[in-house]
Short mmCIF file of C-alpha atoms in Angstrom, two decimals:
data_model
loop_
_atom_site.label_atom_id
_atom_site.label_comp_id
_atom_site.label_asym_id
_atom_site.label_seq_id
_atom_site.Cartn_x
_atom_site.Cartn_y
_atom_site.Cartn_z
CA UNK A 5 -9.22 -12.78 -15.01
CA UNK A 6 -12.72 -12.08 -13.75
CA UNK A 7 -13.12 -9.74 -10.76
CA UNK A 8 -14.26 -11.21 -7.43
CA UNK A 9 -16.04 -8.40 -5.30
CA UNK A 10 -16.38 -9.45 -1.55
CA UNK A 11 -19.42 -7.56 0.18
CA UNK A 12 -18.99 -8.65 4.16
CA UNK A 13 -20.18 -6.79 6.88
CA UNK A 14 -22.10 -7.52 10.21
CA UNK A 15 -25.40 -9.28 10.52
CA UNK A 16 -27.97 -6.06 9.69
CA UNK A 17 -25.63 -3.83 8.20
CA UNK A 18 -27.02 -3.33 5.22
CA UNK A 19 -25.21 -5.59 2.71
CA UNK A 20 -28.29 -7.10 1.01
CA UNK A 21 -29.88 -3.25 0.45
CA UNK A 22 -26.57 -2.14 -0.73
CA UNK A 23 -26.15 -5.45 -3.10
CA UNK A 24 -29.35 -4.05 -4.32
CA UNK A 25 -28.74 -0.86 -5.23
CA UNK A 26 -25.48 -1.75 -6.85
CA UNK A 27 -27.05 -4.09 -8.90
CA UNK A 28 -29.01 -1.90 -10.52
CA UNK A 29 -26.81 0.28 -11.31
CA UNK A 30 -26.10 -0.41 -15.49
CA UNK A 31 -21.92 -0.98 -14.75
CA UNK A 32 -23.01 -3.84 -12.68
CA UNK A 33 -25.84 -5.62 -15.39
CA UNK A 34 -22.37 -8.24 -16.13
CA UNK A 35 -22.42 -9.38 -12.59
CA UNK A 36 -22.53 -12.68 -11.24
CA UNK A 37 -24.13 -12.85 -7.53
CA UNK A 38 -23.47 -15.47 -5.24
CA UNK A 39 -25.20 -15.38 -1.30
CA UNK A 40 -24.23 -16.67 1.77
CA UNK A 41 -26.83 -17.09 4.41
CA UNK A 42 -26.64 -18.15 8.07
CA UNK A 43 -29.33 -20.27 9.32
CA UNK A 44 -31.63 -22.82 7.53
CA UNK A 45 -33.93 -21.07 5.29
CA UNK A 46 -32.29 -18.55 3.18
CA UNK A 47 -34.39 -15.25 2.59
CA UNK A 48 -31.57 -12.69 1.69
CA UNK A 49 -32.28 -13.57 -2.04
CA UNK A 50 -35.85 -13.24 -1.52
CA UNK A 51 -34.56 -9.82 -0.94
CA UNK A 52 -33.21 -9.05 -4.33
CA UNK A 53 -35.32 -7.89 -7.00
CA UNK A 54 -33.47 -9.79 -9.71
CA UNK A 55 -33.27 -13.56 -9.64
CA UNK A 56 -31.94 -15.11 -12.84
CA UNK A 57 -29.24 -17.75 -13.77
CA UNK A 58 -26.47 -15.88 -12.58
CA UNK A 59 -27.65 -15.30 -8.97
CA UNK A 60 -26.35 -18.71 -6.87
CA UNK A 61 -27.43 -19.05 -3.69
CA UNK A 62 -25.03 -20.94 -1.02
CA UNK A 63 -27.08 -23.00 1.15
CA UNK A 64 -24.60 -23.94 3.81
CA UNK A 65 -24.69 -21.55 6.12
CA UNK A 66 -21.53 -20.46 8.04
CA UNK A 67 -19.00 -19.58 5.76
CA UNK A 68 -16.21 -20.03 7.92
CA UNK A 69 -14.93 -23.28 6.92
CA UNK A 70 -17.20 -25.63 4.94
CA UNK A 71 -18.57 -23.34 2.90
CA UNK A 72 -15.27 -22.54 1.20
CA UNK A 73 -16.04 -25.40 -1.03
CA UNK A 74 -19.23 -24.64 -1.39
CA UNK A 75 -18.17 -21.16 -3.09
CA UNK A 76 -15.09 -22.85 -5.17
CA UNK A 77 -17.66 -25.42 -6.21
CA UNK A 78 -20.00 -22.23 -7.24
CA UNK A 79 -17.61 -20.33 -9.08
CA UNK A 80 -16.33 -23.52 -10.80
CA UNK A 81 -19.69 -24.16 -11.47
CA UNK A 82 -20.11 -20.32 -13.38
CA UNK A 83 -17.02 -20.69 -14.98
CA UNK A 84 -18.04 -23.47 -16.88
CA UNK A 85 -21.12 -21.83 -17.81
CA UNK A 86 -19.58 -19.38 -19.06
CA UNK A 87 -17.29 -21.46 -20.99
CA UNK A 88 -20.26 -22.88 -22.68
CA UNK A 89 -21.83 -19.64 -23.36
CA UNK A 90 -24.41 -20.94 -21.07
CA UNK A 91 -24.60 -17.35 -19.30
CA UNK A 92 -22.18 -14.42 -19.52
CA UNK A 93 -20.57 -12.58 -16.36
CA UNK A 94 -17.63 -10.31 -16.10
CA UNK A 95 -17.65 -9.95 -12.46
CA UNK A 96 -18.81 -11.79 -9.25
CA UNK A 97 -19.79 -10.44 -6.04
CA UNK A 98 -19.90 -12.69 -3.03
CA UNK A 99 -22.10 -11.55 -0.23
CA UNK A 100 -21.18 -13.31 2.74
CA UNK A 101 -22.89 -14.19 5.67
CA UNK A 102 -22.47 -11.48 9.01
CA UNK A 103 -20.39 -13.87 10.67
CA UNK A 104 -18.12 -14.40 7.94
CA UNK A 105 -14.13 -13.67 8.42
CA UNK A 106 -13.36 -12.63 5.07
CA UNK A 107 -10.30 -14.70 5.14
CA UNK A 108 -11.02 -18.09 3.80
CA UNK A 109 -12.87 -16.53 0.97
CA UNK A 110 -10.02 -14.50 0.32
CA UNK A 111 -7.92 -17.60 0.66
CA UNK A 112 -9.80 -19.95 -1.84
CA UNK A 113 -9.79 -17.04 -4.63
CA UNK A 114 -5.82 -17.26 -4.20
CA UNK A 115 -5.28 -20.92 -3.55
CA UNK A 116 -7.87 -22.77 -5.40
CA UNK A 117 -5.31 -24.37 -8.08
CA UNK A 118 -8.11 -24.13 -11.01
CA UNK A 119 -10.17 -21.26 -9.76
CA UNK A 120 -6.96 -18.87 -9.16
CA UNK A 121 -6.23 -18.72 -13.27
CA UNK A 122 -9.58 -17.67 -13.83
CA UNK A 123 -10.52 -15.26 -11.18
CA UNK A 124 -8.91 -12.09 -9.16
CA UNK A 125 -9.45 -10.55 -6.05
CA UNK A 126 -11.72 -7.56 -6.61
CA UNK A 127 -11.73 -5.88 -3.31
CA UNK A 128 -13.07 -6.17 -0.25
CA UNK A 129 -16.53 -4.19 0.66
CA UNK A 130 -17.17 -3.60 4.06
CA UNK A 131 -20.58 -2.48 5.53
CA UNK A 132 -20.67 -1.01 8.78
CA UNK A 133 -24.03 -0.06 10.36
CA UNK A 134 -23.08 3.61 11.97
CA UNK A 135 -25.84 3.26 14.50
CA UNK A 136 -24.90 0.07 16.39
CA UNK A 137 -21.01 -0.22 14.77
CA UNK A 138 -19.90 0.88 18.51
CA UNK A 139 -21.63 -2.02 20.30
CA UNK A 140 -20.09 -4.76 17.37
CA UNK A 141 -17.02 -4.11 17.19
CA UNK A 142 -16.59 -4.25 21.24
CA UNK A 143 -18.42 -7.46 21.66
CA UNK A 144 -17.60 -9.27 18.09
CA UNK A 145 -14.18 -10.03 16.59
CA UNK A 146 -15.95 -11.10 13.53
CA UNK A 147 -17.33 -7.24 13.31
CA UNK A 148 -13.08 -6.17 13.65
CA UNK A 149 -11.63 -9.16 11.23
CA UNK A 150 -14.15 -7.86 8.38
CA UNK A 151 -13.52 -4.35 8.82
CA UNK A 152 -9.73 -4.72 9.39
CA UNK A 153 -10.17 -7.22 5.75
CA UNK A 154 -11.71 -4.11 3.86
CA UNK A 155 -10.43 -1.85 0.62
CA UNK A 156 -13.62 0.23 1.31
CA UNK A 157 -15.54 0.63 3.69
CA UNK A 158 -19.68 1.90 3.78
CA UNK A 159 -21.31 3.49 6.43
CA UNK A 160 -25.31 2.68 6.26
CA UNK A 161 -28.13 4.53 7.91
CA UNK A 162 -26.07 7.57 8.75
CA UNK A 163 -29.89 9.35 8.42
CA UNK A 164 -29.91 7.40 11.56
CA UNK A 165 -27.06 9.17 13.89
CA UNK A 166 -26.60 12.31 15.31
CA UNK A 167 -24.33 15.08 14.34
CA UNK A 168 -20.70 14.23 15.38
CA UNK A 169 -21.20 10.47 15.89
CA UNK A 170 -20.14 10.02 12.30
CA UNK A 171 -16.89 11.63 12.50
CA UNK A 172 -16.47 9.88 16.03
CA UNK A 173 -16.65 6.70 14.36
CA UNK A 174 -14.98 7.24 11.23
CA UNK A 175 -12.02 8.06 13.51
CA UNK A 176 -12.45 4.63 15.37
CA UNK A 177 -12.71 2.64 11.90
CA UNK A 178 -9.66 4.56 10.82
CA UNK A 179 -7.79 3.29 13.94
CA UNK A 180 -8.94 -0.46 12.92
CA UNK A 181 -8.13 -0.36 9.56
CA UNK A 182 -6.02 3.10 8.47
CA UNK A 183 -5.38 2.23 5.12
CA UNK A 184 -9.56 1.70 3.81
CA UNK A 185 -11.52 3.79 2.32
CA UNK A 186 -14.31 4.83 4.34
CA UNK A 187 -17.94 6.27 2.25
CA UNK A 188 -21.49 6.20 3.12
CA UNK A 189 -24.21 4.39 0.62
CA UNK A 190 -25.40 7.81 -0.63
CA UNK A 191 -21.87 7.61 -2.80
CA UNK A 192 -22.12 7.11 -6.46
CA UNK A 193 -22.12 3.51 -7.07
CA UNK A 194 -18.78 4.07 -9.81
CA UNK A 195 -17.10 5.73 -6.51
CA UNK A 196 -18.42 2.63 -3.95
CA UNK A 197 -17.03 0.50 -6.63
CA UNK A 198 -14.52 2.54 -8.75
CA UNK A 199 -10.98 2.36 -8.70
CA UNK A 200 -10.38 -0.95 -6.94
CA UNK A 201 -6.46 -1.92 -7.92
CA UNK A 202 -2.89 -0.43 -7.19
CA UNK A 203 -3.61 3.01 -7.63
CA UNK A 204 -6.88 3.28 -4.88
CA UNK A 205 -4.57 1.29 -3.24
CA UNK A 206 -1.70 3.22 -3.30
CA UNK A 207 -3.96 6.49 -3.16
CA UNK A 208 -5.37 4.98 0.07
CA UNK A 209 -1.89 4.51 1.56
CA UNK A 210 -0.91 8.09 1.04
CA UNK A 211 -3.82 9.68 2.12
CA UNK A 212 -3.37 7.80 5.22
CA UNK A 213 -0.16 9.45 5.68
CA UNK A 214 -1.80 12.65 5.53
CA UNK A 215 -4.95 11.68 7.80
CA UNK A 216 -6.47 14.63 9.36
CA UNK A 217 -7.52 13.40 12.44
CA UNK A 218 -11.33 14.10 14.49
CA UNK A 219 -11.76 15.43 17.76
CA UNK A 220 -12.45 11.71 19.48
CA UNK A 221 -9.57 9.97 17.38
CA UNK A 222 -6.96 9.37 19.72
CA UNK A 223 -4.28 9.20 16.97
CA UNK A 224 -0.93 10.01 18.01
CA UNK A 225 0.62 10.75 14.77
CA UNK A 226 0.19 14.61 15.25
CA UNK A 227 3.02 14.61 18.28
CA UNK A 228 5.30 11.18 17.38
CA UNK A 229 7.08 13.27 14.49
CA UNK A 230 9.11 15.48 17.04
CA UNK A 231 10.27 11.48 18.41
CA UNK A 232 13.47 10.15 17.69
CA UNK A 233 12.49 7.89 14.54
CA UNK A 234 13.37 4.91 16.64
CA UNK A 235 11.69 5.54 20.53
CA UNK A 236 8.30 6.34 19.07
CA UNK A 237 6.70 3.92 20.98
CA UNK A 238 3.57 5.56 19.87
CA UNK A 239 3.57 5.66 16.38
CA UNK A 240 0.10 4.04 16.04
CA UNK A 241 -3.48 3.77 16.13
CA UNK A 242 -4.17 1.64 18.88
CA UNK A 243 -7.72 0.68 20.04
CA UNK A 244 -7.59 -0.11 23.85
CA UNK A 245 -11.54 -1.77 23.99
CA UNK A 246 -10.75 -3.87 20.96
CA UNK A 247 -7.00 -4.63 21.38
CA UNK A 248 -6.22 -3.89 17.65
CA UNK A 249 -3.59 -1.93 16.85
CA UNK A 250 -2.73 -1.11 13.41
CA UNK A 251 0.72 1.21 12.12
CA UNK A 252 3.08 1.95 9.17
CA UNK A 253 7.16 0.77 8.57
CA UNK A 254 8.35 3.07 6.71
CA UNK A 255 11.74 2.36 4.81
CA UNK A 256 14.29 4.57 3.57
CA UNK A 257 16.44 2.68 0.74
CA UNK A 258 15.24 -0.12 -1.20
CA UNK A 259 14.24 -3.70 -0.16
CA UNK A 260 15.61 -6.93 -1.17
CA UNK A 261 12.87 -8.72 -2.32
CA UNK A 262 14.13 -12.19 -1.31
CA UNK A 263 14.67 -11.53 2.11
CA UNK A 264 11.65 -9.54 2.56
CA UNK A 265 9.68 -12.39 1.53
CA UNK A 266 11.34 -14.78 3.85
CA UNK A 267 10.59 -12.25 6.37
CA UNK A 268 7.32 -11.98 5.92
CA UNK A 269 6.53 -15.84 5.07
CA UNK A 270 8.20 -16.18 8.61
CA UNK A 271 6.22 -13.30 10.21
CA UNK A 272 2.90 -14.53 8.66
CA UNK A 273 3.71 -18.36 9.79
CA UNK A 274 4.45 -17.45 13.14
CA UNK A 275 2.16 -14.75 13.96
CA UNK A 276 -0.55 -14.75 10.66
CA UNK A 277 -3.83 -15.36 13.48
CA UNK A 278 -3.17 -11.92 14.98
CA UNK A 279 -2.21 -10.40 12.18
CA UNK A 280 -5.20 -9.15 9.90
CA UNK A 281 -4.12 -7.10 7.61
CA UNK A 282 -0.52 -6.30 6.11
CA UNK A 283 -0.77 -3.76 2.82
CA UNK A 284 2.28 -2.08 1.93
CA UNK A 285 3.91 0.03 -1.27
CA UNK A 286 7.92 -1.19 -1.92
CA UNK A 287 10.25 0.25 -3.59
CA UNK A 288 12.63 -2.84 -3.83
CA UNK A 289 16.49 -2.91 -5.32
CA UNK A 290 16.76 -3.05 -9.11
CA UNK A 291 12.95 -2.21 -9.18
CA UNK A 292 11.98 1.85 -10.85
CA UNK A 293 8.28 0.69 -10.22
CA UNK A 294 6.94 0.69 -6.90
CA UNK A 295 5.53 -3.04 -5.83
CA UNK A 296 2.05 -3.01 -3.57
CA UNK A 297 2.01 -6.10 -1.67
CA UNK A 298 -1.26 -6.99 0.12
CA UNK A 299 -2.26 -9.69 2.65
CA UNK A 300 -5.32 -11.01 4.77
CA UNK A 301 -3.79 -13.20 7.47
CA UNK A 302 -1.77 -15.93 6.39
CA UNK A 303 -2.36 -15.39 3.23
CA UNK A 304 -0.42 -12.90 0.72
CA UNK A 305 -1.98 -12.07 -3.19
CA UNK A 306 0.11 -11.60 -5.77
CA UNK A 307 2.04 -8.77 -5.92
CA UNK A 308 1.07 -6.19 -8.27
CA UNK A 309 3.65 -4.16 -10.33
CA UNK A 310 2.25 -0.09 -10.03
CA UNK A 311 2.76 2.15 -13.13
CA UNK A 312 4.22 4.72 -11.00
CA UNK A 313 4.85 6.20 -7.31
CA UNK A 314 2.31 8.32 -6.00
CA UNK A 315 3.13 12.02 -5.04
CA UNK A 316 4.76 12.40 -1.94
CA UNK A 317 8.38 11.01 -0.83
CA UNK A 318 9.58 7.55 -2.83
CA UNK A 319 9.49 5.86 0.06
CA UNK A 320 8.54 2.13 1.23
CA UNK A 321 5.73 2.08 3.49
CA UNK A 322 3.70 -1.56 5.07
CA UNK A 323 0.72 -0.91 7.31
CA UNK A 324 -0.51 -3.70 9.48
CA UNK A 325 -3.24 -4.58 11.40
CA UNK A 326 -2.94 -6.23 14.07
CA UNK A 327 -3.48 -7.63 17.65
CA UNK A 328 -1.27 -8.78 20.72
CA UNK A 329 2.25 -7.70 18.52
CA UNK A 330 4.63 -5.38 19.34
CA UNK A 331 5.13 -2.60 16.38
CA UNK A 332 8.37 -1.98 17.90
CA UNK A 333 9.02 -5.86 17.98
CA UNK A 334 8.22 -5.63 13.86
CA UNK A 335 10.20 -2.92 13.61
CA UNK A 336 13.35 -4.56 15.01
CA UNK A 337 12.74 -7.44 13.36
CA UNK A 338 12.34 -5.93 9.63
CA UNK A 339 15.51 -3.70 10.08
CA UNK A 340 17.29 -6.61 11.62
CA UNK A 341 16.00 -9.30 8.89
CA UNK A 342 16.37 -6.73 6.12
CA UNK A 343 19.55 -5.20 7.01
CA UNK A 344 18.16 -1.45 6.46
CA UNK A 345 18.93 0.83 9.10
CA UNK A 346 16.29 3.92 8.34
CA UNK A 347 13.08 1.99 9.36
CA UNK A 348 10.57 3.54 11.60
CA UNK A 349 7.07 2.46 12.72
CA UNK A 350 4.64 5.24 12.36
CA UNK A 351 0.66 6.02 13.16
CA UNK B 16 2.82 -31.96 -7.26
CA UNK B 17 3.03 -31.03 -3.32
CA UNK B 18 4.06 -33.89 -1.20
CA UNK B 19 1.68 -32.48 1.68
CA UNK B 20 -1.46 -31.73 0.49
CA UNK B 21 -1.34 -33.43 -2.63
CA UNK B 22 -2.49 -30.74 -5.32
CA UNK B 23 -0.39 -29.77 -8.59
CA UNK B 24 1.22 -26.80 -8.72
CA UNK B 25 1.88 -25.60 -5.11
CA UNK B 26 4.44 -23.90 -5.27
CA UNK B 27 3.32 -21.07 -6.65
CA UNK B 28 4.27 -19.01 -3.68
CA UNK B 29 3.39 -15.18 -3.84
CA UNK B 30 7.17 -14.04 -3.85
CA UNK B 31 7.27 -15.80 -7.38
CA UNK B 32 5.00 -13.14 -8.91
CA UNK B 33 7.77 -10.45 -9.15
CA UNK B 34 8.65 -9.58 -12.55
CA UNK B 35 12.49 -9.95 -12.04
CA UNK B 36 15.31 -11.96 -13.84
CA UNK B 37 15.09 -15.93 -12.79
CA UNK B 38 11.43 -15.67 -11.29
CA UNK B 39 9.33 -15.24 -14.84
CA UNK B 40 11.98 -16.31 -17.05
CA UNK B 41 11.03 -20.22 -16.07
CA UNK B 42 11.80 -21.99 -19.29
CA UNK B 43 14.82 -20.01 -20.39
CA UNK B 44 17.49 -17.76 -18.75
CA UNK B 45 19.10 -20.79 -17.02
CA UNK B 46 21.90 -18.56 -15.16
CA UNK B 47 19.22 -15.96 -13.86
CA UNK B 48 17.42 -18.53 -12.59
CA UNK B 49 19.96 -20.33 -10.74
CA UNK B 50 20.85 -16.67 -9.47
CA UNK B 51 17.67 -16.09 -8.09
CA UNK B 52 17.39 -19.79 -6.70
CA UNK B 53 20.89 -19.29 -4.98
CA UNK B 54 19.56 -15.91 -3.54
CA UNK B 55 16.71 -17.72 -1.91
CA UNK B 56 18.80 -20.48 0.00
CA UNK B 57 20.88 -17.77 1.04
CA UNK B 58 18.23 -15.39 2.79
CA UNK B 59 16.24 -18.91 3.71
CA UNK B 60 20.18 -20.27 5.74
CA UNK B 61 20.85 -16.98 7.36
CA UNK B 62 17.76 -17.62 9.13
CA UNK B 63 18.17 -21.23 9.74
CA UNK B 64 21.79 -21.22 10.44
CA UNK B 65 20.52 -19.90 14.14
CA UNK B 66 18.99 -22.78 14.68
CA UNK B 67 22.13 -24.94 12.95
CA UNK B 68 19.49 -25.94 10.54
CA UNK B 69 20.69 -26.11 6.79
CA UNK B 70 18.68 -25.56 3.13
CA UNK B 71 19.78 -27.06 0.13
CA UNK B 72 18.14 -28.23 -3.49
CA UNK B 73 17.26 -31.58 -4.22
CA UNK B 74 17.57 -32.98 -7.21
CA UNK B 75 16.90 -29.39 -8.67
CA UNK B 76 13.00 -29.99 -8.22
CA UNK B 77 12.43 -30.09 -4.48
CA UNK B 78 14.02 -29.06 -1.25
CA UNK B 79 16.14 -30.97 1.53
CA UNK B 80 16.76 -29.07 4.62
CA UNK B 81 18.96 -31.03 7.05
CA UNK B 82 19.73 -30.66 10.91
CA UNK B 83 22.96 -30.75 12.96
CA UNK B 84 22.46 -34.31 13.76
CA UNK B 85 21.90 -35.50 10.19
CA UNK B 86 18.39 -35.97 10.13
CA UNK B 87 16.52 -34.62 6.79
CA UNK B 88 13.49 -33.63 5.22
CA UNK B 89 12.90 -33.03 1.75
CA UNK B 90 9.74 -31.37 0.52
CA UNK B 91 8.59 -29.45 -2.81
CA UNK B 92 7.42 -26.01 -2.10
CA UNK B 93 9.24 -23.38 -0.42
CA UNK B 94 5.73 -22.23 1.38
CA UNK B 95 6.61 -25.43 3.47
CA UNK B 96 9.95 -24.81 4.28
CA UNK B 97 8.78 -23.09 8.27
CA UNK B 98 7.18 -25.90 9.08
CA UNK B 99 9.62 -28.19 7.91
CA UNK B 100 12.51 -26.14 9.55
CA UNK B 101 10.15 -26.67 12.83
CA UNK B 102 9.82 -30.00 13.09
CA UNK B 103 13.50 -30.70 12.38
CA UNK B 104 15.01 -28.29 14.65
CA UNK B 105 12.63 -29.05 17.29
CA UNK B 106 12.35 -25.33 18.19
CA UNK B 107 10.15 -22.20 16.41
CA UNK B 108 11.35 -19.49 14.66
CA UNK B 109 9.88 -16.98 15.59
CA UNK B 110 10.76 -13.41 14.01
CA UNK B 111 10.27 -11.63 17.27
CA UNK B 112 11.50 -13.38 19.46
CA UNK B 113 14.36 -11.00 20.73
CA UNK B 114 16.73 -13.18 20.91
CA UNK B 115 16.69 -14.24 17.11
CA UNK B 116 16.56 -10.08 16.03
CA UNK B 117 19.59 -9.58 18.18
CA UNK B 118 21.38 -12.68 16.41
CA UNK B 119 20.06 -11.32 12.71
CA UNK B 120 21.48 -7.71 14.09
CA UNK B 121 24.90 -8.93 14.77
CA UNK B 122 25.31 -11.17 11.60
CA UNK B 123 24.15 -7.92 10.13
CA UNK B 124 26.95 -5.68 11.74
CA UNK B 125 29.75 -8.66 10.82
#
């Protein structure tokens, strides 16, 4: 299965410069580009130094709707290349337009019934412009739905801010999206792209737990742990100017698989539009392994089977992301659909 | 292939890819996989049993689910079954709606 990196971000956030530099980084001379531009002339991939067969440039614009067969059609497309030893790839990035929801990218990888045997999610990269990040994420939900959508996320032109608006907004991005990895471009490129998979991801999902909070993050965590597990009302980041509010179930005993699935298939049917993100680590009946589960809206990827729990308790734990819900509603509901009594929603 | 959309192979829904008895073990293993099959249409009809709407396997390959009044619907992919369960019952289900928790809570303290 060939990795499919997703590099998304708001229009002038940097994407194309940081495409650039990761493409010339040697781990990256096996990639296979393909560019999504808004508007009629495309000049992002006048941008990039290297234009050869393996750079495909997607001419429809918006990538919202029709362009999700423009990009099956693309990777089909290098696929078969490849299967004539035409060219030779062993990853793709997608750079998406700034208006892009990641989602029905994300979707086609999974769905596609020919393109979902040959190729994997890779990750979602997230630029985020730390000068006007503020302004975008208050006036555009696409700016929220692609940073709530990210594994990792990179800050560009921090040379830019002053002292103290970094951490500021760090602790706003960690309220959208708690369980991403947030970095700036002057990272390593094997650290911006390193360790993509169920350990980051697990690795990400503990170090949330132990999130050491700013001076402007308005986190509750540090006081809802004297709650009663159940009345922490709370227990979680919540963004009043953008509505989003994102928070952790976490589950003593183990899951049954089948009805957590039905639960969630239900939850994601009825509610999927508001929810953007659901990530979670499982430790399910008749399982020693920890499961991480991992969805973008409607849509769920394959669960991955982890080699082993992280450090830290052996305890279940989903974060969502979402808008308009109730995390006490989701907590009733899990514990009542689930039939496990030591559930509690947390920051 | 799916009856709604028309493309092979639908039902590969993401709760399949659990490496358990009865979910990998498609071509042999008969009894785990009826297990696993029967532990579906239970979790699936202690949902839609609040609604009086029923599950069952048709034909082994594809789905029915049924309402109070008789009426049926048979389709091939569990992803579909929501939808399906909709449109029969004439009602959502809607995980939190309070009334449906409080209904899951007390089949759960029976």
């Amino acid at each position: 299965m060939t990795p499919v990196i997703l590099l998304t971000g708001f229009l002038g956030s940097g994407k194309t410069t940081l495409l650039q530099r990761l493409l010339q980084d040697p781990s990256m001379a096996g990639a296979a580009v393909l560019i999504n531009e808004f508007g009629e002339v495309g000049l992002d991939h006048h941008l990039l130094d290297r234009i050869d067969d393996n750079v495909v440039l997607l001419k429809s614009g918006c990538i919202c709707c029709t362009v999700r067969g423009e990009v099956a059609d693309a990777l089909s497309n290098l696929d078969s290349l490849r299967a004539r030893s035409e060219i030779a790839f062993d990853r793709v990035v997608i750079e998406t337009t700034g208006l892009a929801d990641p989602y029905p990218v994300l979707q086609t990888l999974t769905a596609h019934p020919v393109l979902r045997s040959h190729f994997t999610n890779g990750g979602v990269l997230t630029t985020v412009d730390a000068v006007n990040a503020r302004l975008q994420v208050e006036h555009r939900a696409e700016a929220v739905r692609q940073i709530a959508a990210a594994d990792r996320i990179v800050l560009t032109k921090t040379d830019l801010t002053e002292p103290g608006e970094d951490q500021a907004l760090r602790d706003r991005l960690t309220r959208i999206n708690p369980a991403a990895r947030i970095m700036t471009t002057e990272e390593p490129v094997e650290t911006i792209l390193g360790g993509f998979g169920p350990a980051a991801f697990a690795a990400a999902l503990v170090s949330h737990e132990t999130h050491q909070c700013g001076p402007a993050c308005d986190h509750e965590g540090h006081h809802h742990h004297h709650h009663n597990a159940h009345s922490d009302h709370n227990a979680a980041h919540h963004d009043e100017a953008l509505g989003v509010t994102s928070f952790s179930l976490v589950i003593e005993g183990e899951i049954d698989w089948t009805m957590f699935g039905t639960w969630l298939t239900l939850l994601l049917h009825k509610h999927g539009d508001r929810i953007f993100r659901v990530k979670g680590i499982l430790a399910l009946e008749g399982e020693d392994r920890p499961i991480a589960v991992h969805g973008v809206q409607h849509l769920v990827h394959a669960p991955t089977h982890m080699t082993h729990w992280p450090d830290g308790p052996r305890q279940s734990r989903i974060v969502f992301i979402l808008e308009g819900l109730s995390p006490e509603q989701i907590r009733r509901s899990f514990a009542a659909f689930t039939g496990l009594s030591g559930v509690r929603a947390a920051a | 292939m799916c009856s709604l959309c028309g493309i092979l192979g639908c039902d590969d829904h993401w709760t399949n890819a659990i490496a358990r008895p009865g979910v990998y073990t498609r071509n042999h293993d008969m009894p785990a996989r009826r297990a696993e099959a029967a532990r579906r249409l239970k979790a699936a009809n202690d949902i839609l049993s609040y609604r009086r709407v029923k599950l069952d396997v048709w034909q082994g390959r594809s789905y029915v689910v049924t309402s109070p009044t008789g009426a049926s619907s048979v389709f091939e992919a569990l992803s579909h079954l929501w939808p399906e369960a909709e449109a029969l019952a004439g009602r959502d289900f809607d995980p939190l709606d309070d009334a449906l928790i409080s209904w899951m809570e007390a089949r759960g303290d029976a």
